[in-house]
Coordinates of C-alpha atoms (C1' of nucleotides) in Angstrom, one line a residue:
Chain A
M26 CA -2.2 20.7 99.2
S27 CA -0.9 21.6 102.7
S28 CA 2.2 23.5 101.8
G29 CA 3.2 27.0 101.4
P30 CA 0.9 29.9 100.4
Q31 CA -2.4 28.0 100.5
E32 CA -1.7 27.4 104.1
T33 CA -2.0 31.1 104.8
L34 CA -5.1 31.4 102.7
V35 CA -6.7 28.6 104.7
Q36 CA -5.2 29.9 107.9
N37 CA -7.0 33.3 107.3
R38 CA -10.3 31.5 106.9
E39 CA -9.7 29.3 109.9
N40 CA -8.9 32.4 112.0
K41 CA -12.1 34.0 110.8
L42 CA -14.0 31.0 111.9
A43 CA -12.5 31.2 115.3
E44 CA -13.4 34.9 115.5
I45 CA -17.0 34.2 114.4
R46 CA -17.2 31.7 117.3
Q47 CA -15.7 34.3 119.7
L48 CA -18.4 36.8 118.7
G49 CA -20.9 34.3 120.0
F50 CA -22.2 32.8 116.8
D51 CA -22.6 29.0 116.4
P52 CA -20.1 28.2 113.6
Y53 CA -22.1 25.1 112.6
P54 CA -25.7 25.7 113.3
H55 CA -28.2 22.8 112.8
K56 CA -30.8 24.3 110.5
F57 CA -32.2 27.5 109.0
D58 CA -35.8 28.2 108.5
Y59 CA -36.4 30.1 105.3
T60 CA -39.4 31.5 103.6
H61 CA -38.1 31.5 100.1
T62 CA -35.3 29.8 98.1
V63 CA -33.2 32.2 96.2
S64 CA -34.7 30.8 92.9
R65 CA -38.2 31.5 94.2
I66 CA -37.4 35.1 95.0
V67 CA -35.8 35.7 91.6
T68 CA -38.8 34.3 89.7
E69 CA -41.6 35.4 92.0
Y70 CA -40.5 39.1 92.1
A71 CA -39.0 39.4 88.7
D72 CA -41.8 41.7 87.6
R73 CA -42.0 44.0 90.7
D74 CA -40.3 47.3 90.0
A75 CA -38.9 49.6 92.5
A76 CA -42.1 51.5 93.1
A77 CA -44.1 48.3 93.5
L78 CA -41.6 47.0 96.1
E79 CA -41.8 50.3 98.0
A80 CA -45.6 50.5 97.9
E81 CA -46.0 47.0 99.1
P82 CA -42.9 45.9 101.1
Q83 CA -41.9 42.2 100.7
T84 CA -39.7 40.6 103.3
V85 CA -38.0 37.4 102.6
R86 CA -35.8 35.0 104.6
T87 CA -33.4 33.0 102.4
C88 CA -30.1 31.2 102.3
G89 CA -27.2 30.2 100.1
R90 CA -23.6 30.3 99.3
I91 CA -21.8 33.7 99.0
M92 CA -20.5 34.0 95.4
A93 CA -19.2 37.6 95.5
I94 CA -18.6 40.4 98.0
R95 CA -18.2 44.1 97.3
T96 CA -17.5 46.2 100.4
F97 CA -17.7 49.9 100.9
G98 CA -16.4 50.3 104.4
K99 CA -19.7 50.9 106.1
A100 CA -21.8 49.0 103.6
A101 CA -21.5 46.1 101.3
F102 CA -23.1 44.1 98.5
A103 CA -22.9 40.3 98.3
H104 CA -24.4 37.7 96.0
I105 CA -25.7 34.4 97.4
S106 CA -26.6 31.4 95.3
D107 CA -28.8 28.4 95.8
G108 CA -27.0 26.5 93.1
T109 CA -29.3 27.6 90.4
Q110 CA -30.0 31.3 90.8
R111 CA -28.3 34.1 92.7
I112 CA -29.6 37.2 94.4
Q113 CA -27.8 40.2 95.9
F114 CA -28.2 41.4 99.4
Y115 CA -27.2 44.8 100.7
L116 CA -25.9 45.4 104.2
K117 CA -25.6 48.8 105.8
K118 CA -23.8 49.3 109.0
N119 CA -26.4 51.6 110.5
E120 CA -29.3 49.2 109.7
V121 CA -28.1 46.1 111.5
D122 CA -26.8 45.1 114.9
E123 CA -23.1 45.9 115.6
K124 CA -22.4 42.2 115.9
I125 CA -24.1 41.4 112.6
F126 CA -21.8 43.9 110.9
Q127 CA -18.8 42.4 112.6
L128 CA -19.9 39.0 111.4
F129 CA -20.2 40.2 107.9
Q130 CA -16.7 41.5 108.0
L131 CA -15.5 38.0 108.8
L132 CA -17.3 36.4 105.8
D133 CA -15.5 35.0 102.7
V134 CA -16.6 34.1 99.3
G135 CA -17.8 30.5 99.6
D136 CA -19.4 30.8 103.0
I137 CA -23.0 29.8 103.5
V138 CA -25.3 32.2 105.2
G139 CA -29.0 33.1 105.8
V140 CA -30.3 36.5 105.1
D141 CA -33.5 38.2 106.2
G142 CA -34.8 41.5 104.9
A143 CA -37.0 43.5 102.6
L144 CA -36.7 43.5 98.8
F145 CA -35.9 46.6 96.9
R146 CA -34.3 47.5 93.6
T147 CA -31.0 49.3 93.3
R148 CA -30.3 52.3 91.0
T149 CA -29.4 49.9 88.3
G150 CA -32.6 48.0 88.9
E151 CA -31.2 44.8 90.4
L152 CA -33.5 43.0 92.8
T153 CA -31.8 43.1 96.2
I154 CA -32.5 42.2 99.8
L155 CA -31.8 45.0 102.3
A156 CA -30.4 42.8 105.1
R157 CA -31.7 43.4 108.6
D158 CA -30.4 40.0 109.8
L159 CA -27.6 37.7 108.8
V160 CA -27.2 34.2 110.0
F161 CA -23.9 32.3 109.7
L162 CA -24.5 28.7 108.5
A163 CA -21.1 27.2 107.4
K164 CA -17.6 28.3 106.7
C165 CA -15.8 27.7 103.4
L166 CA -12.3 27.0 104.6
L167 CA -10.6 26.5 101.2
P168 CA -10.1 29.3 98.7
M169 CA -12.6 29.4 95.9
P170 CA -11.8 29.5 92.2
E171 CA -11.7 32.8 90.4
K172 CA -14.9 34.7 89.6
W173 CA -14.4 35.5 85.9
H174 CA -13.2 32.3 84.4
G175 CA -14.5 30.0 87.0
L176 CA -13.0 26.6 87.1
T177 CA -12.0 25.3 83.7
D178 CA -9.4 22.6 84.5
V179 CA -11.3 19.5 83.6
E180 CA -9.3 17.3 85.8
I181 CA -10.3 19.3 88.9
R182 CA -13.9 19.7 87.6
Y183 CA -14.3 15.9 87.4
R184 CA -12.4 15.0 90.5
Q185 CA -14.0 17.7 92.6
R186 CA -17.4 17.8 91.1
Y187 CA -18.7 19.7 94.1
L188 CA -16.5 22.6 93.3
D189 CA -17.5 22.4 89.6
L190 CA -21.2 22.6 90.7
I191 CA -20.5 25.5 93.0
V192 CA -18.7 27.6 90.5
N193 CA -20.3 26.6 87.1
P194 CA -24.1 27.0 87.1
E195 CA -24.3 25.4 83.6
V196 CA -23.0 22.2 85.1
N197 CA -25.9 22.1 87.6
A198 CA -28.3 22.8 84.6
I199 CA -26.9 19.8 82.7
F200 CA -27.5 17.4 85.6
R201 CA -31.0 18.8 86.2
K202 CA -31.7 18.1 82.6
R203 CA -30.4 14.6 82.9
S204 CA -32.7 14.0 85.8
L205 CA -35.6 15.4 83.8
I206 CA -34.8 13.1 80.8
I207 CA -34.9 10.1 83.0
R208 CA -38.1 11.2 84.7
K209 CA -39.8 11.7 81.3
M210 CA -38.7 8.4 79.9
R211 CA -40.1 6.7 83.0
E212 CA -43.3 8.7 82.7
F213 CA -43.6 7.7 79.0
L214 CA -43.3 4.0 79.8
E215 CA -45.5 4.1 82.9
A216 CA -48.2 5.7 80.8
R217 CA -48.0 2.6 78.6
R218 CA -48.6 0.1 81.4
Y219 CA -44.9 -0.6 81.9
V220 CA -43.8 -1.7 85.4
E221 CA -40.4 -0.6 86.7
V222 CA -38.3 -3.4 88.2
E223 CA -34.9 -4.0 89.6
T224 CA -32.8 -7.0 88.6
P225 CA -29.4 -8.2 89.9
M226 CA -26.3 -6.1 89.4
M227 CA -24.1 -9.0 90.4
H228 CA -24.4 -12.0 88.1
P229 CA -23.1 -15.5 88.4
L230 CA -22.9 -15.7 84.6
V231 CA -21.9 -13.2 81.9
G232 CA -24.7 -12.6 79.4
G233 CA -27.1 -10.2 77.6
A234 CA -24.4 -8.4 75.6
S235 CA -21.0 -8.7 74.1
A236 CA -18.5 -7.2 76.6
R237 CA -15.8 -8.0 79.0
P238 CA -17.1 -7.9 82.6
F239 CA -15.8 -6.7 85.9
I240 CA -15.2 -9.7 88.1
T241 CA -15.7 -9.8 91.9
H242 CA -16.0 -12.4 94.5
H243 CA -18.5 -13.4 97.2
N244 CA -16.5 -14.5 100.3
K245 CA -19.1 -16.6 102.2
L246 CA -20.3 -18.4 99.1
D247 CA -16.7 -18.4 97.7
M248 CA -17.9 -17.8 94.2
P249 CA -17.0 -15.4 91.4
L250 CA -19.6 -12.8 90.5
Y251 CA -19.7 -10.5 87.5
L252 CA -21.0 -7.0 87.6
R253 CA -23.7 -7.0 85.0
I254 CA -23.0 -6.0 81.5
A255 CA -26.7 -6.0 80.7
P256 CA -30.0 -6.8 82.6
E257 CA -31.5 -8.4 79.5
L258 CA -31.7 -12.1 80.5
Y259 CA -33.3 -11.3 83.8
L260 CA -35.9 -8.9 82.3
K261 CA -36.9 -11.5 79.8
R262 CA -37.3 -14.1 82.6
L263 CA -39.9 -11.6 83.9
T264 CA -41.8 -11.6 80.6
V265 CA -41.9 -15.4 80.9
G266 CA -43.4 -14.9 84.3
G267 CA -46.2 -12.8 82.9
M268 CA -44.8 -9.3 83.5
E269 CA -45.7 -8.3 80.0
R270 CA -44.2 -4.8 80.1
V271 CA -41.2 -4.2 82.2
F272 CA -38.4 -1.7 82.3
E273 CA -35.3 -1.0 84.4
I274 CA -33.2 2.1 84.6
N275 CA -29.8 1.3 86.0
R276 CA -26.1 0.9 85.5
N277 CA -24.3 -1.5 83.3
F278 CA -20.6 -2.2 83.8
R279 CA -18.2 -3.0 81.0
N280 CA -14.5 -3.6 81.4
E281 CA -13.6 -1.8 78.2
G282 CA -11.7 1.3 77.2
I283 CA -12.6 4.8 78.3
S284 CA -13.3 7.5 75.8
T285 CA -15.6 10.6 75.3
Q286 CA -18.4 8.1 74.6
H287 CA -17.5 5.3 77.1
N288 CA -17.5 5.2 80.8
P289 CA -17.0 1.8 82.5
E290 CA -20.3 2.2 84.3
F291 CA -23.1 3.8 82.3
T292 CA -26.8 4.1 82.6
M293 CA -29.2 2.1 80.4
I294 CA -33.0 2.1 80.3
E295 CA -33.9 -1.3 79.1
F296 CA -37.5 -2.4 78.4
Y297 CA -39.5 -5.4 77.2
Q298 CA -42.9 -5.4 75.6
A299 CA -44.7 -8.8 75.1
Y300 CA -46.8 -9.6 72.1
S301 CA -44.8 -7.0 70.0
D302 CA -42.0 -7.1 67.6
Y303 CA -39.1 -4.8 66.7
R304 CA -41.1 -2.7 64.4
D305 CA -43.4 -1.7 67.2
L306 CA -40.4 -0.6 69.2
M307 CA -39.1 1.5 66.4
E308 CA -42.4 3.4 66.5
L309 CA -42.3 3.5 70.3
T310 CA -38.7 4.7 70.3
R311 CA -39.4 7.5 67.8
D312 CA -42.5 8.6 69.9
M313 CA -40.6 8.4 73.2
I314 CA -37.6 10.3 72.1
T315 CA -39.5 13.0 70.3
W316 CA -41.7 13.5 73.3
V317 CA -38.7 13.6 75.7
V318 CA -37.1 16.2 73.4
D319 CA -40.2 18.3 73.4
E320 CA -40.5 18.1 77.2
V321 CA -36.9 18.6 78.0
V322 CA -35.6 20.9 75.2
G323 CA -38.8 22.5 74.0
Q324 CA -37.9 22.4 70.3
R325 CA -37.2 19.7 67.8
V326 CA -33.9 20.9 66.5
V327 CA -31.0 20.5 68.9
T328 CA -27.4 21.7 68.4
F329 CA -24.8 19.2 69.3
K330 CA -21.1 19.9 68.7
G331 CA -22.1 22.6 66.2
Q332 CA -24.4 20.3 64.2
A333 CA -28.1 20.8 64.0
I334 CA -29.9 17.6 64.9
D335 CA -33.5 17.5 63.8
F336 CA -35.8 15.2 65.9
G337 CA -38.6 16.1 63.6
T338 CA -37.3 13.8 60.8
W339 CA -36.3 10.2 61.3
H340 CA -34.5 8.1 58.7
R341 CA -34.4 4.4 58.3
F342 CA -32.2 2.0 56.4
T343 CA -31.5 -1.7 56.6
M344 CA -27.8 -2.2 57.4
R345 CA -27.2 -3.3 53.9
E346 CA -29.1 -0.4 52.3
A347 CA -27.1 2.0 54.5
I348 CA -23.8 0.6 53.3
L349 CA -24.8 1.2 49.7
H350 CA -26.5 4.6 50.4
F351 CA -23.6 6.1 52.4
W352 CA -20.8 4.6 50.4
N353 CA -18.2 7.3 50.1
R354 CA -15.1 5.3 49.0
G355 CA -15.2 6.0 45.3
E356 CA -16.4 4.3 42.2
P357 CA -17.7 1.8 41.4
R358 CA -20.5 2.1 44.0
P359 CA -21.3 -1.3 45.4
A360 CA -24.7 -3.0 44.7
M361 CA -26.8 -5.3 46.9
A362 CA -25.3 -8.3 45.0
D363 CA -21.8 -7.3 46.4
L364 CA -23.1 -7.9 49.9
A365 CA -24.5 -11.4 49.1
D366 CA -21.5 -13.4 50.2
R367 CA -18.5 -13.3 52.4
E368 CA -16.0 -12.6 49.6
G369 CA -18.0 -9.7 48.2
V370 CA -18.2 -8.1 51.7
A371 CA -14.5 -8.8 52.3
A372 CA -13.6 -7.1 49.0
L373 CA -15.5 -4.0 49.9
L374 CA -13.9 -3.9 53.3
R375 CA -10.5 -4.0 51.6
R376 CA -11.5 -1.0 49.6
T377 CA -12.1 1.0 52.8
G378 CA -8.5 0.2 53.8
A379 CA -9.5 -2.3 56.5
E380 CA -8.3 -5.9 56.6
P381 CA -11.1 -8.4 56.9
A382 CA -10.3 -10.6 59.9
A383 CA -9.5 -14.1 58.8
G384 CA -12.0 -16.4 60.5
E385 CA -14.9 -14.0 60.6
S386 CA -18.2 -14.8 59.1
R387 CA -19.9 -12.7 56.4
G388 CA -22.2 -11.3 59.0
A389 CA -19.4 -10.1 61.2
L390 CA -17.6 -8.6 58.2
L391 CA -20.9 -6.8 57.2
G392 CA -21.0 -5.3 60.7
Q393 CA -17.4 -4.2 60.3
L394 CA -18.1 -2.7 56.9
F395 CA -21.0 -0.8 58.3
E396 CA -18.9 0.7 61.1
E397 CA -16.2 1.7 58.6
V398 CA -18.4 3.3 56.1
V399 CA -21.7 4.4 57.7
E400 CA -21.6 4.9 61.4
E401 CA -20.0 8.3 61.6
Q402 CA -22.3 9.7 58.9
L403 CA -25.4 9.0 60.9
V404 CA -25.8 12.4 62.4
Q405 CA -29.6 12.8 62.1
P406 CA -31.8 10.3 64.0
T407 CA -31.6 7.2 62.0
F408 CA -32.8 3.6 62.5
I409 CA -30.5 0.9 61.1
Y410 CA -32.3 -2.4 61.0
E411 CA -31.8 -6.1 59.9
Y412 CA -28.6 -7.1 61.5
P413 CA -26.5 -10.2 60.7
V414 CA -27.5 -13.2 62.9
E415 CA -23.9 -13.8 63.8
L416 CA -23.8 -10.4 65.7
S417 CA -27.1 -11.0 67.5
P418 CA -27.2 -14.1 69.6
L419 CA -30.4 -13.2 71.4
S420 CA -32.5 -11.9 68.5
K421 CA -35.2 -13.6 66.4
Q422 CA -34.4 -14.3 62.8
K423 CA -36.3 -12.9 59.9
D424 CA -38.8 -15.5 58.5
D425 CA -37.7 -15.0 54.9
E426 CA -34.0 -14.5 55.5
P427 CA -32.6 -16.5 58.4
D428 CA -29.1 -14.9 58.0
F429 CA -30.6 -11.7 59.4
V430 CA -32.5 -10.9 62.5
E431 CA -35.3 -8.5 63.4
R432 CA -33.1 -5.9 65.1
F433 CA -32.5 -2.2 64.9
E434 CA -30.2 0.3 66.3
L435 CA -30.8 4.0 66.6
Y436 CA -28.0 6.4 65.7
I437 CA -27.7 10.0 66.5
A438 CA -24.7 12.2 66.0
G439 CA -22.7 9.2 64.9
M440 CA -23.3 7.5 68.2
E441 CA -25.2 4.3 68.9
I442 CA -28.1 5.4 71.1
A443 CA -30.4 2.5 71.2
N444 CA -30.4 -1.2 70.4
A445 CA -33.6 -3.3 70.0
Y446 CA -34.9 -6.6 68.6
S447 CA -37.6 -9.1 68.4
E448 CA -36.5 -11.5 71.2
L449 CA -35.5 -15.0 70.3
N450 CA -38.0 -17.2 72.3
D451 CA -37.3 -20.6 70.7
P452 CA -35.4 -22.4 73.4
D453 CA -33.7 -24.9 71.0
E454 CA -32.5 -22.1 68.7
Q455 CA -31.3 -20.2 71.8
R456 CA -29.3 -23.1 73.0
Q457 CA -27.6 -23.4 69.6
R458 CA -26.8 -19.6 69.7
F459 CA -25.4 -20.0 73.2
L460 CA -23.3 -22.9 72.1
E461 CA -21.9 -20.8 69.3
Q462 CA -21.0 -18.1 72.0
V463 CA -19.4 -20.8 74.1
R464 CA -17.3 -21.9 71.1
K465 CA -16.2 -18.3 70.6
R466 CA -15.3 -18.0 74.2
E467 CA -13.2 -21.2 74.1
K468 CA -11.4 -19.7 71.1
G469 CA -10.4 -16.8 73.3
D470 CA -13.2 -14.3 72.7
D471 CA -13.6 -12.9 76.2
E472 CA -16.6 -10.8 75.1
A473 CA -18.7 -13.8 74.2
Q474 CA -21.5 -14.9 76.4
M475 CA -21.8 -17.9 78.7
M476 CA -24.3 -20.7 78.5
D477 CA -27.2 -19.8 80.7
E478 CA -29.2 -23.0 81.4
D479 CA -31.7 -21.4 83.6
Y480 CA -32.5 -18.9 80.9
I481 CA -33.1 -21.7 78.4
R482 CA -35.3 -23.4 81.0
A483 CA -37.3 -20.2 81.4
L484 CA -37.8 -20.1 77.6
R485 CA -38.9 -23.7 77.7
Y486 CA -41.9 -22.7 79.9
G487 CA -42.8 -20.4 77.0
M488 CA -42.0 -16.7 76.4
P489 CA -44.6 -14.7 74.5
P490 CA -43.4 -13.1 71.4
T491 CA -41.6 -10.1 72.8
A492 CA -39.6 -7.1 71.7
G493 CA -36.9 -5.5 73.9
E494 CA -34.7 -2.5 73.8
G495 CA -32.0 -0.6 75.6
I496 CA -31.4 3.1 75.3
G497 CA -28.1 4.7 76.4
V498 CA -29.2 7.4 78.8
D499 CA -25.8 9.1 79.1
R500 CA -25.4 9.4 75.3
L501 CA -28.9 10.7 74.8
T502 CA -28.2 13.2 77.6
M503 CA -25.0 14.3 75.8
V504 CA -27.0 15.1 72.7
L505 CA -29.7 16.9 74.5
T506 CA -27.3 19.0 76.6
D507 CA -24.7 19.6 73.9
S508 CA -22.1 17.9 76.0
P509 CA -19.2 16.6 73.8
S510 CA -17.9 14.1 76.4
I511 CA -19.8 11.5 78.4
R512 CA -17.8 12.7 81.4
D513 CA -19.8 15.9 81.2
V514 CA -23.1 14.0 81.9
I515 CA -21.8 11.7 84.6
L516 CA -21.3 13.3 87.9
F517 CA -18.3 11.3 89.0
P518 CA -16.7 9.7 85.9
L519 CA -14.0 7.2 86.5
L520 CA -10.5 8.7 86.6
K521 CA -7.2 7.3 87.7
P522 CA -6.5 7.9 91.3
E523 CA -5.1 11.2 92.3
K524 CA -1.4 10.9 93.1
E525 CA -0.5 10.8 96.8
Chain B
rG24 C1' -2.0 0.0 74.2
rG25 C1' 0.0 3.7 69.8
rG26 C1' 0.5 8.9 68.4
rG27 C1' 0.0 14.3 69.5
rC28 C1' -0.6 18.2 73.1
rG29 C1' -0.7 19.9 78.1
rU30 C1' 0.9 20.4 83.6
rU31 C1' 4.0 27.7 86.2
rA32 C1' 0.7 31.4 92.8
rG33 C1' -5.8 29.2 95.6
rC34 C1' -8.1 30.2 90.3
rU35 C1' -7.4 31.9 85.0
rC36 C1' -3.1 32.5 82.3
rA37 C1' 1.9 35.0 80.3
rG38 C1' 7.0 33.8 80.5
rU39 C1' 10.9 35.8 73.8
rC40 C1' 17.3 33.1 72.1
rG41 C1' 19.0 28.9 78.3
rG42 C1' 20.6 34.5 82.1
rC43 C1' 16.9 37.6 89.0
rA44 C1' 9.6 33.9 88.6
rG45 C1' 5.3 37.5 86.1
rA46 C1' -0.1 39.6 85.5
rG47 C1' -5.3 39.7 86.7
rC48 C1' -8.7 37.8 90.2
rA49 C1' -8.6 35.8 95.3
rA50 C1' -5.8 36.9 100.1
rC51 C1' -3.8 40.7 103.7
rG52 C1' -3.5 46.3 105.5
rG53 C1' -5.7 51.2 104.4
rC54 C1' -9.9 54.8 102.2
rC55 C1' -14.9 54.3 100.5
rU56 C1' -23.1 53.7 102.6
rU57 C1' -26.7 51.8 95.7
rU58 C1' -22.1 48.3 93.8
rU59 C1' -22.3 44.7 89.3
rA60 C1' -15.3 41.8 86.9
rA61 C1' -17.0 48.2 92.0
rG62 C1' -12.8 51.8 92.5
rC63 C1' -8.1 53.9 94.6
rC64 C1' -3.3 53.2 97.6
rG65 C1' -0.1 49.5 99.6
rU66 C1' 1.7 44.2 101.1
rG67 C1' 2.4 39.1 101.1
rG68 C1' 2.2 34.6 98.3
rG69 C1' 6.2 29.8 93.9
rU70 C1' 9.4 22.3 95.1
rC71 C1' 7.6 26.1 87.5
rG72 C1' 3.8 17.9 87.8
rA73 C1' 8.1 14.3 89.7
rA74 C1' 13.0 12.2 89.1
rG75 C1' 17.5 12.1 86.5
rG76 C1' 20.8 14.4 82.7
rU77 C1' 23.3 18.4 79.5
rU78 C1' 25.2 23.4 80.9
rC79 C1' 29.1 28.3 84.3
rG80 C1' 23.7 28.8 84.5
rA81 C1' 17.3 25.1 83.1
rA82 C1' 10.3 26.9 83.9
rU83 C1' 12.9 26.9 79.1
rC84 C1' 17.1 21.7 76.0
rC85 C1' 17.3 15.9 76.6
rU86 C1' 15.5 11.1 79.1
rU87 C1' 12.2 8.5 82.1
rC88 C1' 7.8 8.6 85.0
rA89 C1' 2.8 10.5 86.8
rC90 C1' -1.8 12.7 85.7
rG91 C1' -5.1 15.0 82.1
rC92 C1' -7.0 16.2 77.2
rC93 C1' -7.4 15.0 71.9
rU94 C1' -6.9 11.1 68.4
rC95 C1' -6.4 5.9 66.7
rA96 C1' -7.5 0.9 68.3
rC97 C1' -11.5 -1.6 71.4
rC98 C1' -16.5 -1.0 72.9
rA99 C1' -22.4 0.9 73.8

RNA sequence: GGGGCGUUAGCUCAGUCGGCAGAGCAACGGCCUUUUAAGCCGUGGGUCGAAGGUUCGAAUCCUUCACGCCUCACCA
């Protein structure tokens, strides 16, 4: 970083900064009053042609980062950007103060400036500011990436996201879209009488999902704390307390592997609706996501990794139906009867080439079979419902089939996007489920949940029938921005530390 | 964690069979008052990811390591 040729590149820029100071300019002024952002100029004057700008002169005062400079000895063009749009200004030696021209000669690509002048159109028709004043605002001391290819090295892009944002305008667009997606989801829920809440990020117990937690420690209390893997158990305490519709948008932390679909911290919108069941949430989910797609994308068909995803058509299968429907491992095709017992499921699992784990229940194997056979085929928005009770320690059982629970997941582009269920509100049954989790934990399953006595106590005060859901905001954003990696929709994804 | 690929100038990339380290942009010095990847002339810039090894000679072959990407496993 501080060796060899880059030193001279940086030295050049530092020398220029010193010269700017010697010319009498403040190298780090405190503020700049502008009349227009660059973006506003570009949109507001998009329709004014050269004649219109001549007949009715428009002066603007704006600011941004210099993205390109083209000099002609006694004149020059430069583009400045506000991060979203860019506009050109034209500076002529005989139309500005001598000092301003000298200042301009000391500018580099990357510097931040203010410009003041009248708008005109060049011969080629480009909207341009004829500069009458130029204000130095900040120096870019490090050399900028190249103008044609920009910055493509993903390691630098993720580590130095600021540079990525400066150079690659589409990155800025993705994160604006992410912001809009979250805003629209919030708006959707608020319009339905939901209240936004914040619950603890540091938990004394692990619960609400199956995942390994990050562990930390409180010094004064001398107690271990877990970064939350899910807010679920706190949000449901709130429904006990009479907050009938609550939601939270925040991070979960899971101490698991990292991949194009997994970051150790990720954003989940989780919501609970009293006096409703999972079927109501299926409707709500479809309505919410189609509306968000309409608002954010403007059309129902979205391209993701080259595939057309149609949010105008939603599919639904029970987990068992999906296994039969999407079976692609040759004849004979399985029938519902083959899923009826553990041995049948295990046999099918063997036909996929997977080895059914020894101690696992029929429900767990069913889940495994689903993942083997179905998951990656669920490209179009698809609800999978009725999950095995063994995989769902917090969900309410089906009345007519207690081996299964009232739960669904939403799949898009082969990814799990949402998970929802009718909440188990029978405290005795919940205790049994927790005890089962504790047994798993004792057998070495470090993803199993812990007994949460206070949560049981809350349920004993009575929780209304309630349905709850979590939607993975990062993954939804991936689909709506055609981003193949979760790192493309997280500003600062976790990376190993830079060496040195 | 396993497998595959990658790491060369500030950036984007070439580098053949092991034989003097290259280009474009950026930078620096000139010329240039409507350019658009502006143009023309000239100049400088390298611990070839790191450490070992093979060889008369290594960016190039071998080993180990670091980081990244893809993929599998795990997970949402």
